[in-house]
PDB file of C-alpha atoms in Angstrom:
ATOM      1  CA  UNK A   1      -1.730 -13.078  14.239  1.00  0.00           C
ATOM      2  CA  UNK A   2      -3.205 -10.669  16.862  1.00  0.00           C
ATOM      3  CA  UNK A   3      -0.244  -8.529  16.492  1.00  0.00           C
ATOM      4  CA  UNK A   4      -1.498  -7.331  13.236  1.00  0.00           C
ATOM      5  CA  UNK A   5      -4.370  -5.793  14.824  1.00  0.00           C
ATOM      6  CA  UNK A   6      -2.646  -4.610  18.092  1.00  0.00           C
ATOM      7  CA  UNK A   7       0.301  -2.920  16.255  1.00  0.00           C
ATOM      8  CA  UNK A   8      -1.593  -1.841  13.247  1.00  0.00           C
ATOM      9  CA  UNK A   9      -0.427   1.818  13.285  1.00  0.00           C
ATOM     10  CA  UNK A  10       3.313   0.640  13.878  1.00  0.00           C
ATOM     11  CA  UNK A  11       3.114  -1.777  10.984  1.00  0.00           C
ATOM     12  CA  UNK A  12       1.527   0.929   8.762  1.00  0.00           C
ATOM     13  CA  UNK A  13       4.316   3.440   9.776  1.00  0.00           C
ATOM     14  CA  UNK A  14       7.200   0.993   9.098  1.00  0.00           C
ATOM     15  CA  UNK A  15       5.660  -0.245   5.794  1.00  0.00           C
ATOM     16  CA  UNK A  16       5.284   3.533   4.659  1.00  0.00           C
ATOM     17  CA  UNK A  17       8.912   4.203   5.529  1.00  0.00           C
ATOM     18  CA  UNK A  18       9.833   1.028   3.403  1.00  0.00           C
ATOM     19  CA  UNK A  19       7.819   2.362   0.559  1.00  0.00           C
ATOM     20  CA  UNK A  20       9.491   5.729   0.708  1.00  0.00           C
ATOM     21  CA  UNK A  21      12.861   4.033   0.791  1.00  0.00           C
ATOM     22  CA  UNK A  22      11.868   1.946  -2.242  1.00  0.00           C
ATOM     23  CA  UNK A  23      10.939   5.112  -4.264  1.00  0.00           C
ATOM     24  CA  UNK A  24      13.944   7.122  -3.230  1.00  0.00           C
ATOM     25  CA  UNK A  25      16.533   7.326  -5.991  1.00  0.00           C
ATOM     26  CA  UNK A  26      19.401   6.593  -3.726  1.00  0.00           C
ATOM     27  CA  UNK A  27      22.620   4.803  -4.684  1.00  0.00           C
ATOM     28  CA  UNK A  28      23.223   1.877  -2.434  1.00  0.00           C
ATOM     29  CA  UNK A  29      24.994  -1.578  -2.588  1.00  0.00           C
ATOM     30  CA  UNK A  30      24.968  -4.592  -0.397  1.00  0.00           C
ATOM     31  CA  UNK A  31      22.158  -6.049   1.665  1.00  0.00           C
ATOM     32  CA  UNK A  32      20.356  -2.821   1.808  1.00  0.00           C
ATOM     33  CA  UNK A  33      19.853  -3.024  -1.959  1.00  0.00           C
ATOM     34  CA  UNK A  34      17.851  -6.188  -1.361  1.00  0.00           C
ATOM     35  CA  UNK A  35      15.774  -4.547   1.185  1.00  0.00           C
ATOM     36  CA  UNK A  36      15.072  -1.520  -1.149  1.00  0.00           C
ATOM     37  CA  UNK A  37      14.321  -3.773  -4.151  1.00  0.00           C
ATOM     38  CA  UNK A  38      11.351  -5.462  -2.370  1.00  0.00           C
ATOM     39  CA  UNK A  39      10.196  -2.304  -0.833  1.00  0.00           C
ATOM     40  CA  UNK A  40       6.991  -2.316  -2.913  1.00  0.00           C
ATOM     41  CA  UNK A  41       5.732  -5.039  -0.391  1.00  0.00           C
ATOM     42  CA  UNK A  42       4.978  -2.033   1.787  1.00  0.00           C
ATOM     43  CA  UNK A  43       1.856  -1.534  -0.314  1.00  0.00           C
ATOM     44  CA  UNK A  44       0.850  -5.165  -0.145  1.00  0.00           C
ATOM     45  CA  UNK A  45       1.166  -4.796   3.720  1.00  0.00           C
ATOM     46  CA  UNK A  46      -1.247  -1.886   3.460  1.00  0.00           C
ATOM     47  CA  UNK A  47      -3.772  -3.804   1.567  1.00  0.00           C
ATOM     48  CA  UNK A  48      -3.484  -6.726   4.039  1.00  0.00           C
ATOM     49  CA  UNK A  49      -4.004  -4.234   7.052  1.00  0.00           C
ATOM     50  CA  UNK A  50      -6.784  -2.446   5.227  1.00  0.00           C
ATOM     51  CA  UNK A  51      -8.699  -5.936   4.862  1.00  0.00           C
ATOM     52  CA  UNK A  52      -8.376  -6.487   8.474  1.00  0.00           C
ATOM     53  CA  UNK A  53      -9.453  -2.773   9.272  1.00  0.00           C
ATOM     54  CA  UNK A  54     -12.414  -3.243   6.969  1.00  0.00           C
ATOM     55  CA  UNK A  55     -14.015  -6.046   8.850  1.00  0.00           C
ATOM     56  CA  UNK A  56     -13.646  -4.261  12.084  1.00  0.00           C
ATOM     57  CA  UNK A  57     -15.040  -0.989  10.654  1.00  0.00           C
ATOM     58  CA  UNK A  58     -18.098  -2.725   9.034  1.00  0.00           C
ATOM     59  CA  UNK A  59     -18.964  -4.708  12.292  1.00  0.00           C
ATOM     60  CA  UNK A  60     -19.463  -1.399  14.046  1.00  0.00           C
ATOM     61  CA  UNK A  61     -22.719  -0.720  12.195  1.00  0.00           C
ATOM     62  CA  UNK A  62     -23.239  -3.583   9.700  1.00  0.00           C
ATOM     63  CA  UNK A  63     -24.103  -0.925   7.223  1.00  0.00           C
ATOM     64  CA  UNK A  64     -22.515  -0.768   3.726  1.00  0.00           C
ATOM     65  CA  UNK A  65     -23.372   2.982   3.238  1.00  0.00           C
ATOM     66  CA  UNK A  66     -21.876   3.851   6.652  1.00  0.00           C
ATOM     67  CA  UNK A  67     -18.785   1.710   5.996  1.00  0.00           C
ATOM     68  CA  UNK A  68     -18.160   3.200   2.353  1.00  0.00           C
ATOM     69  CA  UNK A  69     -19.135   6.784   3.618  1.00  0.00           C
ATOM     70  CA  UNK A  70     -16.558   6.442   6.461  1.00  0.00           C
ATOM     71  CA  UNK A  71     -13.925   5.538   3.994  1.00  0.00           C
ATOM     72  CA  UNK A  72     -14.720   8.255   1.441  1.00  0.00           C
ATOM     73  CA  UNK A  73     -14.408  10.796   4.203  1.00  0.00           C
ATOM     74  CA  UNK A  74     -11.059   9.588   5.320  1.00  0.00           C
ATOM     75  CA  UNK A  75      -9.663   9.414   1.586  1.00  0.00           C
ATOM     76  CA  UNK A  76     -11.272  11.981  -0.630  1.00  0.00           C
ATOM     77  CA  UNK A  77     -10.638  15.347   1.157  1.00  0.00           C
ATOM     78  CA  UNK A  78      -6.908  14.485   1.398  1.00  0.00           C
ATOM     79  CA  UNK A  79      -6.759  13.009  -1.985  1.00  0.00           C
ATOM     80  CA  UNK A  80      -8.359  15.983  -3.804  1.00  0.00           C
ATOM     81  CA  UNK A  81      -6.267  18.410  -1.904  1.00  0.00           C
ATOM     82  CA  UNK A  82      -2.932  16.520  -3.029  1.00  0.00           C
ATOM     83  CA  UNK A  83      -4.325  16.494  -6.599  1.00  0.00           C
ATOM     84  CA  UNK A  84      -4.632  20.242  -6.619  1.00  0.00           C
ATOM     85  CA  UNK A  85      -0.952  20.402  -5.286  1.00  0.00           C
ATOM     86  CA  UNK A  86       0.076  17.937  -8.042  1.00  0.00           C
ATOM     87  CA  UNK A  87      -1.735  20.065 -10.506  1.00  0.00           C
ATOM     88  CA  UNK A  88       0.066  23.326  -9.312  1.00  0.00           C
ATOM     89  CA  UNK A  89       3.512  21.455  -9.678  1.00  0.00           C
ATOM     90  CA  UNK A  90       2.671  20.082 -13.241  1.00  0.00           C
ATOM     91  CA  UNK A  91       1.606  23.686 -14.371  1.00  0.00           C
ATOM     92  CA  UNK A  92       4.815  25.132 -13.055  1.00  0.00           C
ATOM     93  CA  UNK A  93       6.853  22.554 -14.935  1.00  0.00           C
ATOM     94  CA  UNK A  94       4.696  22.695 -18.053  1.00  0.00           C
ATOM     95  CA  UNK A  95       3.322  19.231 -18.040  1.00  0.00           C
ATOM     96  CA  UNK A  96      -0.248  20.002 -16.876  1.00  0.00           C
ATOM     97  CA  UNK A  97      -2.945  18.010 -18.688  1.00  0.00           C
ATOM     98  CA  UNK A  98      -6.703  19.207 -18.041  1.00  0.00           C
ATOM     99  CA  UNK A  99      -8.279  15.836 -19.211  1.00  0.00           C
ATOM    100  CA  UNK A 100      -6.189  13.812 -16.969  1.00  0.00           C
ATOM    101  CA  UNK A 101      -6.537  16.310 -13.964  1.00  0.00           C
ATOM    102  CA  UNK A 102     -10.307  15.944 -14.254  1.00  0.00           C
ATOM    103  CA  UNK A 103     -10.173  12.271 -14.610  1.00  0.00           C
ATOM    104  CA  UNK A 104      -7.882  11.907 -11.424  1.00  0.00           C
ATOM    105  CA  UNK A 105     -10.548  13.268  -9.017  1.00  0.00           C
ATOM    106  CA  UNK A 106     -12.441   9.925  -9.747  1.00  0.00           C
ATOM    107  CA  UNK A 107      -9.240   7.805  -9.817  1.00  0.00           C
ATOM    108  CA  UNK A 108     -10.316   7.368 -13.473  1.00  0.00           C
ATOM    109  CA  UNK A 109      -6.784   8.466 -14.847  1.00  0.00           C
ATOM    110  CA  UNK A 110      -5.511   5.224 -13.333  1.00  0.00           C
ATOM    111  CA  UNK A 111      -8.504   2.983 -14.170  1.00  0.00           C
ATOM    112  CA  UNK A 112      -8.676   3.997 -17.845  1.00  0.00           C
ATOM    113  CA  UNK A 113      -5.507   5.882 -18.664  1.00  0.00           C
ATOM    114  CA  UNK A 114      -2.932   3.781 -16.793  1.00  0.00           C
ATOM    115  CA  UNK A 115      -1.607   6.701 -14.859  1.00  0.00           C
ATOM    116  CA  UNK A 116      -0.127   5.076 -11.780  1.00  0.00           C
ATOM    117  CA  UNK A 117       0.978   8.239 -10.000  1.00  0.00           C
ATOM    118  CA  UNK A 118      -1.824   7.947  -7.255  1.00  0.00           C
ATOM    119  CA  UNK A 119      -2.999   4.411  -8.086  1.00  0.00           C
ATOM    120  CA  UNK A 120      -3.299   3.362  -4.512  1.00  0.00           C
ATOM    121  CA  UNK A 121      -6.381   5.391  -3.912  1.00  0.00           C
ATOM    122  CA  UNK A 122      -8.674   4.164  -6.599  1.00  0.00           C
ATOM    123  CA  UNK A 123      -7.284   0.695  -5.997  1.00  0.00           C
ATOM    124  CA  UNK A 124      -8.293   0.571  -2.351  1.00  0.00           C
ATOM    125  CA  UNK A 125     -11.672   2.028  -3.112  1.00  0.00           C
ATOM    126  CA  UNK A 126     -11.994  -0.927  -5.535  1.00  0.00           C
ATOM    127  CA  UNK A 127     -11.021  -3.207  -2.744  1.00  0.00           C
ATOM    128  CA  UNK A 128     -13.601  -1.646  -0.412  1.00  0.00           C
ATOM    129  CA  UNK A 129     -16.183  -2.113  -3.064  1.00  0.00           C
ATOM    130  CA  UNK A 130     -15.118  -5.804  -3.416  1.00  0.00           C
ATOM    131  CA  UNK A 131     -15.444  -6.176   0.282  1.00  0.00           C
ATOM    132  CA  UNK A 132     -19.072  -5.103   0.259  1.00  0.00           C
ATOM    133  CA  UNK A 133     -19.760  -7.492  -2.674  1.00  0.00           C
ATOM    134  CA  UNK A 134     -18.240 -10.259  -0.397  1.00  0.00           C
ATOM    135  CA  UNK A 135     -20.361  -9.167   2.647  1.00  0.00           C
ATOM    136  CA  UNK A 136     -23.514  -9.786   0.423  1.00  0.00           C
ATOM    137  CA  UNK A 137     -22.264 -12.876  -1.162  1.00  0.00           C
ATOM    138  CA  UNK A 138     -21.038 -14.378   2.333  1.00  0.00           C
ATOM    139  CA  UNK A 139     -24.650 -14.318   3.448  1.00  0.00           C
ATOM    140  CA  UNK A 140     -25.705 -16.661   0.480  1.00  0.00           C
ATOM    141  CA  UNK A 141     -22.586 -19.060   0.240  1.00  0.00           C
ATOM    142  CA  UNK A 142     -20.602 -18.666   3.274  1.00  0.00           C
ATOM    143  CA  UNK A 143     -17.509 -16.475   4.308  1.00  0.00           C
ATOM    144  CA  UNK A 144     -14.777 -18.890   3.111  1.00  0.00           C
ATOM    145  CA  UNK A 145     -16.440 -19.835  -0.269  1.00  0.00           C
ATOM    146  CA  UNK A 146     -17.038 -16.112  -0.966  1.00  0.00           C
ATOM    147  CA  UNK A 147     -13.460 -14.967   0.001  1.00  0.00           C
ATOM    148  CA  UNK A 148     -11.820 -17.696  -1.881  1.00  0.00           C
ATOM    149  CA  UNK A 149     -14.148 -17.346  -4.929  1.00  0.00           C
ATOM    150  CA  UNK A 150     -13.485 -13.657  -5.117  1.00  0.00           C
ATOM    151  CA  UNK A 151      -9.663 -14.260  -4.858  1.00  0.00           C
ATOM    152  CA  UNK A 152      -9.745 -16.893  -7.632  1.00  0.00           C
ATOM    153  CA  UNK A 153     -11.645 -14.569  -9.855  1.00  0.00           C
ATOM    154  CA  UNK A 154      -9.174 -11.716  -9.190  1.00  0.00           C
ATOM    155  CA  UNK A 155      -6.133 -14.083 -10.083  1.00  0.00           C
ATOM    156  CA  UNK A 156      -7.826 -15.438 -13.201  1.00  0.00           C
ATOM    157  CA  UNK A 157      -8.605 -11.877 -14.295  1.00  0.00           C
ATOM    158  CA  UNK A 158      -5.022 -10.705 -13.635  1.00  0.00           C
ATOM    159  CA  UNK A 159      -3.838 -13.593 -15.858  1.00  0.00           C
ATOM    160  CA  UNK A 160      -6.304 -12.743 -18.647  1.00  0.00           C
ATOM    161  CA  UNK A 161      -5.114  -9.112 -18.969  1.00  0.00           C
ATOM    162  CA  UNK A 162      -1.260  -9.866 -19.191  1.00  0.00           C
ATOM    163  CA  UNK A 163       0.349  -7.976 -22.009  1.00  0.00           C
ATOM    164  CA  UNK A 164      -3.177  -6.261 -22.824  1.00  0.00           C
ATOM    165  CA  UNK A 165      -4.458  -2.837 -22.882  1.00  0.00           C
ATOM    166  CA  UNK A 166      -5.637  -3.321 -19.169  1.00  0.00           C
ATOM    167  CA  UNK A 167      -2.153  -4.572 -17.985  1.00  0.00           C
ATOM    168  CA  UNK A 168      -1.757  -1.331 -15.990  1.00  0.00           C
ATOM    169  CA  UNK A 169      -4.481  -2.776 -13.598  1.00  0.00           C
ATOM    170  CA  UNK A 170      -2.353  -5.669 -12.463  1.00  0.00           C
ATOM    171  CA  UNK A 171      -0.808  -3.486  -9.816  1.00  0.00           C
ATOM    172  CA  UNK A 172      -4.257  -3.314  -8.316  1.00  0.00           C
ATOM    173  CA  UNK A 173      -5.978  -6.821  -9.285  1.00  0.00           C
ATOM    174  CA  UNK A 174      -3.124  -8.949  -7.746  1.00  0.00           C
ATOM    175  CA  UNK A 175      -3.497  -7.049  -4.401  1.00  0.00           C
ATOM    176  CA  UNK A 176      -7.130  -8.081  -4.170  1.00  0.00           C
ATOM    177  CA  UNK A 177      -6.352 -11.450  -2.872  1.00  0.00           C
ATOM    178  CA  UNK A 178      -4.074 -10.049  -0.255  1.00  0.00           C
ATOM    179  CA  UNK A 179      -6.851  -7.634   0.850  1.00  0.00           C
ATOM    180  CA  UNK A 180      -9.246 -10.500   1.065  1.00  0.00           C
ATOM    181  CA  UNK A 181      -6.740 -12.393   3.217  1.00  0.00           C
ATOM    182  CA  UNK A 182      -6.786  -9.424   5.500  1.00  0.00           C
ATOM    183  CA  UNK A 183     -10.503  -9.758   5.671  1.00  0.00           C
ATOM    184  CA  UNK A 184     -10.218 -13.381   6.602  1.00  0.00           C
ATOM    185  CA  UNK A 185      -7.771 -12.700   9.414  1.00  0.00           C
ATOM    186  CA  UNK A 186      -9.961  -9.734  10.739  1.00  0.00           C
ATOM    187  CA  UNK A 187     -12.906 -12.088  10.893  1.00  0.00           C
ATOM    188  CA  UNK A 188     -10.631 -14.682  13.002  1.00  0.00           C
ATOM    189  CA  UNK A 189      -9.578 -11.747  15.414  1.00  0.00           C
ATOM    190  CA  UNK A 190     -13.006 -10.307  15.625  1.00  0.00           C
ATOM    191  CA  UNK A 191     -14.592 -13.640  16.572  1.00  0.00           C
ATOM    192  CA  UNK A 192     -11.691 -14.490  18.927  1.00  0.00           C
ATOM    193  CA  UNK A 193     -10.769 -17.573  16.706  1.00  0.00           C
ATOM    194  CA  UNK A 194      -7.313 -18.802  16.126  1.00  0.00           C
ATOM    195  CA  UNK A 195      -5.538 -20.381  13.298  1.00  0.00           C
ATOM    196  CA  UNK A 196      -2.671 -22.814  13.873  1.00  0.00           C
ATOM    197  CA  UNK A 197      -1.222 -22.205  10.236  1.00  0.00           C
ATOM    198  CA  UNK A 198      -1.136 -18.447  10.384  1.00  0.00           C
ATOM    199  CA  UNK A 199       0.208 -18.545  13.922  1.00  0.00           C
ATOM    200  CA  UNK A 200       2.839 -21.163  13.141  1.00  0.00           C
ATOM    201  CA  UNK A 201       6.389 -19.754  13.158  1.00  0.00           C
ATOM    202  CA  UNK A 202       7.745 -22.711  11.302  1.00  0.00           C
ATOM    203  CA  UNK A 203       4.975 -22.406   8.703  1.00  0.00           C
ATOM    204  CA  UNK A 204       5.565 -18.766   8.129  1.00  0.00           C
ATOM    205  CA  UNK A 205       9.404 -19.398   7.805  1.00  0.00           C
ATOM    206  CA  UNK A 206       8.775 -22.014   5.022  1.00  0.00           C
ATOM    207  CA  UNK A 207       6.229 -19.790   3.173  1.00  0.00           C
ATOM    208  CA  UNK A 208       8.667 -16.852   3.503  1.00  0.00           C
ATOM    209  CA  UNK A 209      11.445 -19.029   1.923  1.00  0.00           C
ATOM    210  CA  UNK A 210       9.100 -20.312  -0.957  1.00  0.00           C
ATOM    211  CA  UNK A 211       8.249 -16.735  -1.663  1.00  0.00           C
ATOM    212  CA  UNK A 212      11.870 -15.494  -1.592  1.00  0.00           C
ATOM    213  CA  UNK A 213      12.908 -18.172  -3.969  1.00  0.00           C
ATOM    214  CA  UNK A 214      10.003 -16.926  -6.252  1.00  0.00           C
ATOM    215  CA  UNK A 215      11.320 -13.345  -5.990  1.00  0.00           C
ATOM    216  CA  UNK A 216      14.829 -14.638  -7.145  1.00  0.00           C
ATOM    217  CA  UNK A 217      13.198 -16.121 -10.217  1.00  0.00           C
ATOM    218  CA  UNK A 218      11.216 -12.714 -10.783  1.00  0.00           C
ATOM    219  CA  UNK A 219      14.316 -10.656 -10.541  1.00  0.00           C
ATOM    220  CA  UNK A 220      16.234 -12.933 -12.986  1.00  0.00           C
ATOM    221  CA  UNK A 221      14.156 -11.268 -15.693  1.00  0.00           C
ATOM    222  CA  UNK A 222      15.426  -7.830 -14.590  1.00  0.00           C
ATOM    223  CA  UNK A 223      17.202  -7.363 -18.036  1.00  0.00           C
ATOM    224  CA  UNK A 224      13.851  -7.291 -19.796  1.00  0.00           C
ATOM    225  CA  UNK A 225      13.291  -3.726 -18.072  1.00  0.00           C
ATOM    226  CA  UNK A 226      10.493  -2.309 -15.970  1.00  0.00           C
ATOM    227  CA  UNK A 227       7.816  -2.478 -18.709  1.00  0.00           C
ATOM    228  CA  UNK A 228       7.946  -6.287 -18.804  1.00  0.00           C
ATOM    229  CA  UNK A 229       7.252  -6.253 -14.978  1.00  0.00           C
ATOM    230  CA  UNK A 230       4.259  -4.086 -15.502  1.00  0.00           C
ATOM    231  CA  UNK A 231       2.882  -5.761 -18.390  1.00  0.00           C
ATOM    232  CA  UNK A 232       2.982  -9.326 -16.808  1.00  0.00           C
ATOM    233  CA  UNK A 233       2.443  -8.468 -13.319  1.00  0.00           C
ATOM    234  CA  UNK A 234       5.283 -10.990 -12.467  1.00  0.00           C
ATOM    235  CA  UNK A 235       6.671  -8.286 -10.100  1.00  0.00           C
ATOM    236  CA  UNK A 236       3.765  -8.740  -7.544  1.00  0.00           C
ATOM    237  CA  UNK A 237       2.675 -12.496  -7.723  1.00  0.00           C
ATOM    238  CA  UNK A 238       5.213 -13.520  -5.113  1.00  0.00           C
ATOM    239  CA  UNK A 239       4.005 -10.928  -2.601  1.00  0.00           C
ATOM    240  CA  UNK A 240       0.708 -12.764  -2.385  1.00  0.00           C
ATOM    241  CA  UNK A 241       2.664 -15.557  -0.442  1.00  0.00           C
ATOM    242  CA  UNK A 242       5.261 -13.331   1.166  1.00  0.00           C
ATOM    243  CA  UNK A 243       3.210 -10.337   2.521  1.00  0.00           C
ATOM    244  CA  UNK A 244       1.599 -12.302   5.595  1.00  0.00           C
ATOM    245  CA  UNK A 245       4.928 -13.818   6.794  1.00  0.00           C
ATOM    246  CA  UNK A 246       6.659 -10.453   6.556  1.00  0.00           C
ATOM    247  CA  UNK A 247       3.709  -8.852   8.460  1.00  0.00           C
ATOM    248  CA  UNK A 248       3.709 -11.431  10.902  1.00  0.00           C
ATOM    249  CA  UNK A 249       7.262 -11.241  11.829  1.00  0.00           C
ATOM    250  CA  UNK A 250       7.138  -7.423  11.786  1.00  0.00           C
ATOM    251  CA  UNK A 251       4.347  -7.672  14.413  1.00  0.00           C
ATOM    252  CA  UNK A 252       6.643  -9.883  16.365  1.00  0.00           C
ATOM    253  CA  UNK A 253       9.674  -7.716  15.990  1.00  0.00           C
ATOM    254  CA  UNK A 254       7.527  -4.687  17.190  1.00  0.00           C
ATOM    255  CA  UNK A 255       6.321  -6.609  20.136  1.00  0.00           C
ATOM    256  CA  UNK A 256       9.894  -7.077  21.210  1.00  0.00           C
ATOM    257  CA  UNK A 257      10.483  -3.428  21.201  1.00  0.00           C
ATOM    258  CA  UNK A 258       7.055  -2.617  22.819  1.00  0.00           C
ATOM    259  CA  UNK A 259       8.651  -1.057  25.768  1.00  0.00           C
ATOM    260  CA  UNK A 260      10.884   1.374  23.731  1.00  0.00           C
ATOM    261  CA  UNK A 261       8.497   4.320  23.860  1.00  0.00           C
ATOM    262  CA  UNK A 262      10.358   6.492  21.075  1.00  0.00           C
ATOM    263  CA  UNK A 263      10.383   3.677  18.766  1.00  0.00           C
ATOM    264  CA  UNK A 264       6.564   3.087  18.950  1.00  0.00           C
ATOM    265  CA  UNK A 265       5.846   6.548  19.041  1.00  0.00           C
ATOM    266  CA  UNK A 266       7.777   7.292  15.753  1.00  0.00           C
ATOM    267  CA  UNK A 267       6.214   4.322  14.125  1.00  0.00           C
ATOM    268  CA  UNK A 268       2.793   5.385  15.186  1.00  0.00           C
ATOM    269  CA  UNK A 269       3.235   8.974  14.050  1.00  0.00           C
ATOM    270  CA  UNK A 270       4.123   7.588  10.449  1.00  0.00           C
ATOM    271  CA  UNK A 271       1.378   5.038  10.524  1.00  0.00           C
ATOM    272  CA  UNK A 272      -1.192   7.727  11.794  1.00  0.00           C
ATOM    273  CA  UNK A 273      -0.250   9.852   8.820  1.00  0.00           C
ATOM    274  CA  UNK A 274       0.392   7.232   6.103  1.00  0.00           C
ATOM    275  CA  UNK A 275      -2.120   8.291   3.668  1.00  0.00           C
ATOM    276  CA  UNK A 276      -0.612  11.917   3.686  1.00  0.00           C
ATOM    277  CA  UNK A 277       2.834  10.534   3.576  1.00  0.00           C
ATOM    278  CA  UNK A 278       2.040   8.220   0.583  1.00  0.00           C
ATOM    279  CA  UNK A 279       0.535  11.166  -1.417  1.00  0.00           C
ATOM    280  CA  UNK A 280       2.872  13.826  -0.583  1.00  0.00           C
ATOM    281  CA  UNK A 281       6.053  11.770  -0.933  1.00  0.00           C
ATOM    282  CA  UNK A 282       4.893  10.800  -4.414  1.00  0.00           C
ATOM    283  CA  UNK A 283       4.629  14.552  -5.399  1.00  0.00           C
ATOM    284  CA  UNK A 284       8.040  15.472  -3.706  1.00  0.00           C
ATOM    285  CA  UNK A 285       9.985  12.517  -5.124  1.00  0.00           C
ATOM    286  CA  UNK A 286       8.656  13.079  -8.539  1.00  0.00           C
ATOM    287  CA  UNK A 287      10.145  16.521  -8.796  1.00  0.00           C
ATOM    288  CA  UNK A 288      13.315  15.516  -6.776  1.00  0.00           C
ATOM    289  CA  UNK A 289      15.502  16.157  -9.941  1.00  0.00           C
ATOM    290  CA  UNK A 290      14.191  19.872 -10.134  1.00  0.00           C
ATOM    291  CA  UNK A 291      14.816  20.724  -6.484  1.00  0.00           C
ATOM    292  CA  UNK A 292      17.959  22.381  -5.367  1.00  0.00           C
ATOM    293  CA  UNK A 293      18.993  19.841  -2.767  1.00  0.00           C
ATOM    294  CA  UNK A 294      20.132  17.549  -5.699  1.00  0.00           C
ATOM    295  CA  UNK A 295      23.221  19.900  -6.174  1.00  0.00           C
ATOM    296  CA  UNK A 296      24.537  19.751  -2.478  1.00  0.00           C
ATOM    297  CA  UNK A 297      28.300  18.989  -2.258  1.00  0.00           C
ATOM    298  CA  UNK A 298      27.466  16.500   0.634  1.00  0.00           C
ATOM    299  CA  UNK A 299      24.814  14.734  -1.341  1.00  0.00           C
ATOM    300  CA  UNK A 300      26.839  11.419  -1.503  1.00  0.00           C
ATOM    301  CA  UNK A 301      24.360   8.615  -2.886  1.00  0.00           C
ATOM    302  CA  UNK A 302      21.647  11.176  -2.459  1.00  0.00           C
ATOM    303  CA  UNK A 303      20.901   9.965   0.983  1.00  0.00           C
ATOM    304  CA  UNK A 304      21.226  13.469   2.620  1.00  0.00           C
ATOM    305  CA  UNK A 305      18.896  14.884  -0.133  1.00  0.00           C
ATOM    306  CA  UNK A 306      16.203  12.252   0.454  1.00  0.00           C
ATOM    307  CA  UNK A 307      16.436  12.645   4.213  1.00  0.00           C
ATOM    308  CA  UNK A 308      15.464  16.276   3.590  1.00  0.00           C
ATOM    309  CA  UNK A 309      12.548  15.225   1.423  1.00  0.00           C
ATOM    310  CA  UNK A 310      11.416  12.807   3.919  1.00  0.00           C
ATOM    311  CA  UNK A 311      11.311  15.418   6.877  1.00  0.00           C
ATOM    312  CA  UNK A 312       9.578  18.004   4.507  1.00  0.00           C
ATOM    313  CA  UNK A 313       6.884  15.153   3.554  1.00  0.00           C
ATOM    314  CA  UNK A 314       6.401  14.469   7.172  1.00  0.00           C
ATOM    315  CA  UNK A 315       5.903  18.155   8.175  1.00  0.00           C
ATOM    316  CA  UNK A 316       3.527  18.698   5.209  1.00  0.00           C
ATOM    317  CA  UNK A 317       1.528  15.420   6.016  1.00  0.00           C
ATOM    318  CA  UNK A 318       1.083  16.667   9.626  1.00  0.00           C
ATOM    319  CA  UNK A 319      -0.294  19.817   8.615  1.00  0.00           C
ATOM    320  CA  UNK A 320      -2.507  18.380   5.903  1.00  0.00           C
ATOM    321  CA  UNK A 321      -4.126  16.048   8.293  1.00  0.00           C
ATOM    322  CA  UNK A 322      -4.974  18.774  10.632  1.00  0.00           C
ATOM    323  CA  UNK A 323      -6.371  20.976   7.791  1.00  0.00           C
ATOM    324  CA  UNK A 324      -8.579  18.075   6.634  1.00  0.00           C
ATOM    325  CA  UNK A 325      -9.751  17.430  10.152  1.00  0.00           C
ATOM    326  CA  UNK A 326     -10.508  20.959  10.917  1.00  0.00           C
ATOM    327  CA  UNK A 327     -12.463  21.753   7.683  1.00  0.00           C
ATOM    328  CA  UNK A 328     -13.740  18.509   6.301  1.00  0.00           C
ATOM    329  CA  UNK A 329     -14.633  16.119   9.198  1.00  0.00           C
TER     330      UNK A 329
END
């Protein structure tokens, strides 16, 4: 369990790579296809790690305003710069929409219009707000009751908006219990407490198997199309169970390779720039079919093409973070 905090950046880096692989329009077969198909769990891992990080960050000041302010300073400048880059790309391709552009600056394009292009930013800000509600509530009814109560409310709300005009929010609301699990784990680590269940290899294997069986059921509905998954949220429910075991074993695997400096350095580099990588890769991948690399003769299964996109994304992300740190922090 402590590995989740110790190897936070490495876990985030590997998860970001997994998300980019999931979004890549590459043609693959065999076992890698399964790895790619569940790549959206990378986002769930981010919510889990963010929950852990939130309790650590809040404990430094015990101030809601300081906590939320630090989160806004980390997210907003990068987010807004990327939105400007998005708008330039949209204008070039003739798909620019002024209303959506203005709404996007507050994350309202996702919350009210269902645009999931940059859904993670407003979603994580909602989670930070939920965290502050939990902090206030925990003082009155206790930490465990507060976390469990909010998680149950989030799940019930998710079920209530299935196949409704609000079903686009499922991609966020189903992740709230995962974020709160991270808060719970962060509390344990912060207070030097242990959990036999969370640290049990056997229990994590059992939960992982159960969640994988649930995924088999989920993917049996594949013929219904992606719209069905988004309207029902069935895509994400198994991840509530799967995310911790996957992250737990990821932490153990990283610990095995702890002495391999190049591996840790690469994973930490990706983790350090995960916010920028998420936003930039979304933009580059979105316009992949309009870029010249798609016409390369050596572009078998589009792997070389997406390798180039990945390197471009990393370079832009590093530069973007340096710009934001120089002018906005």
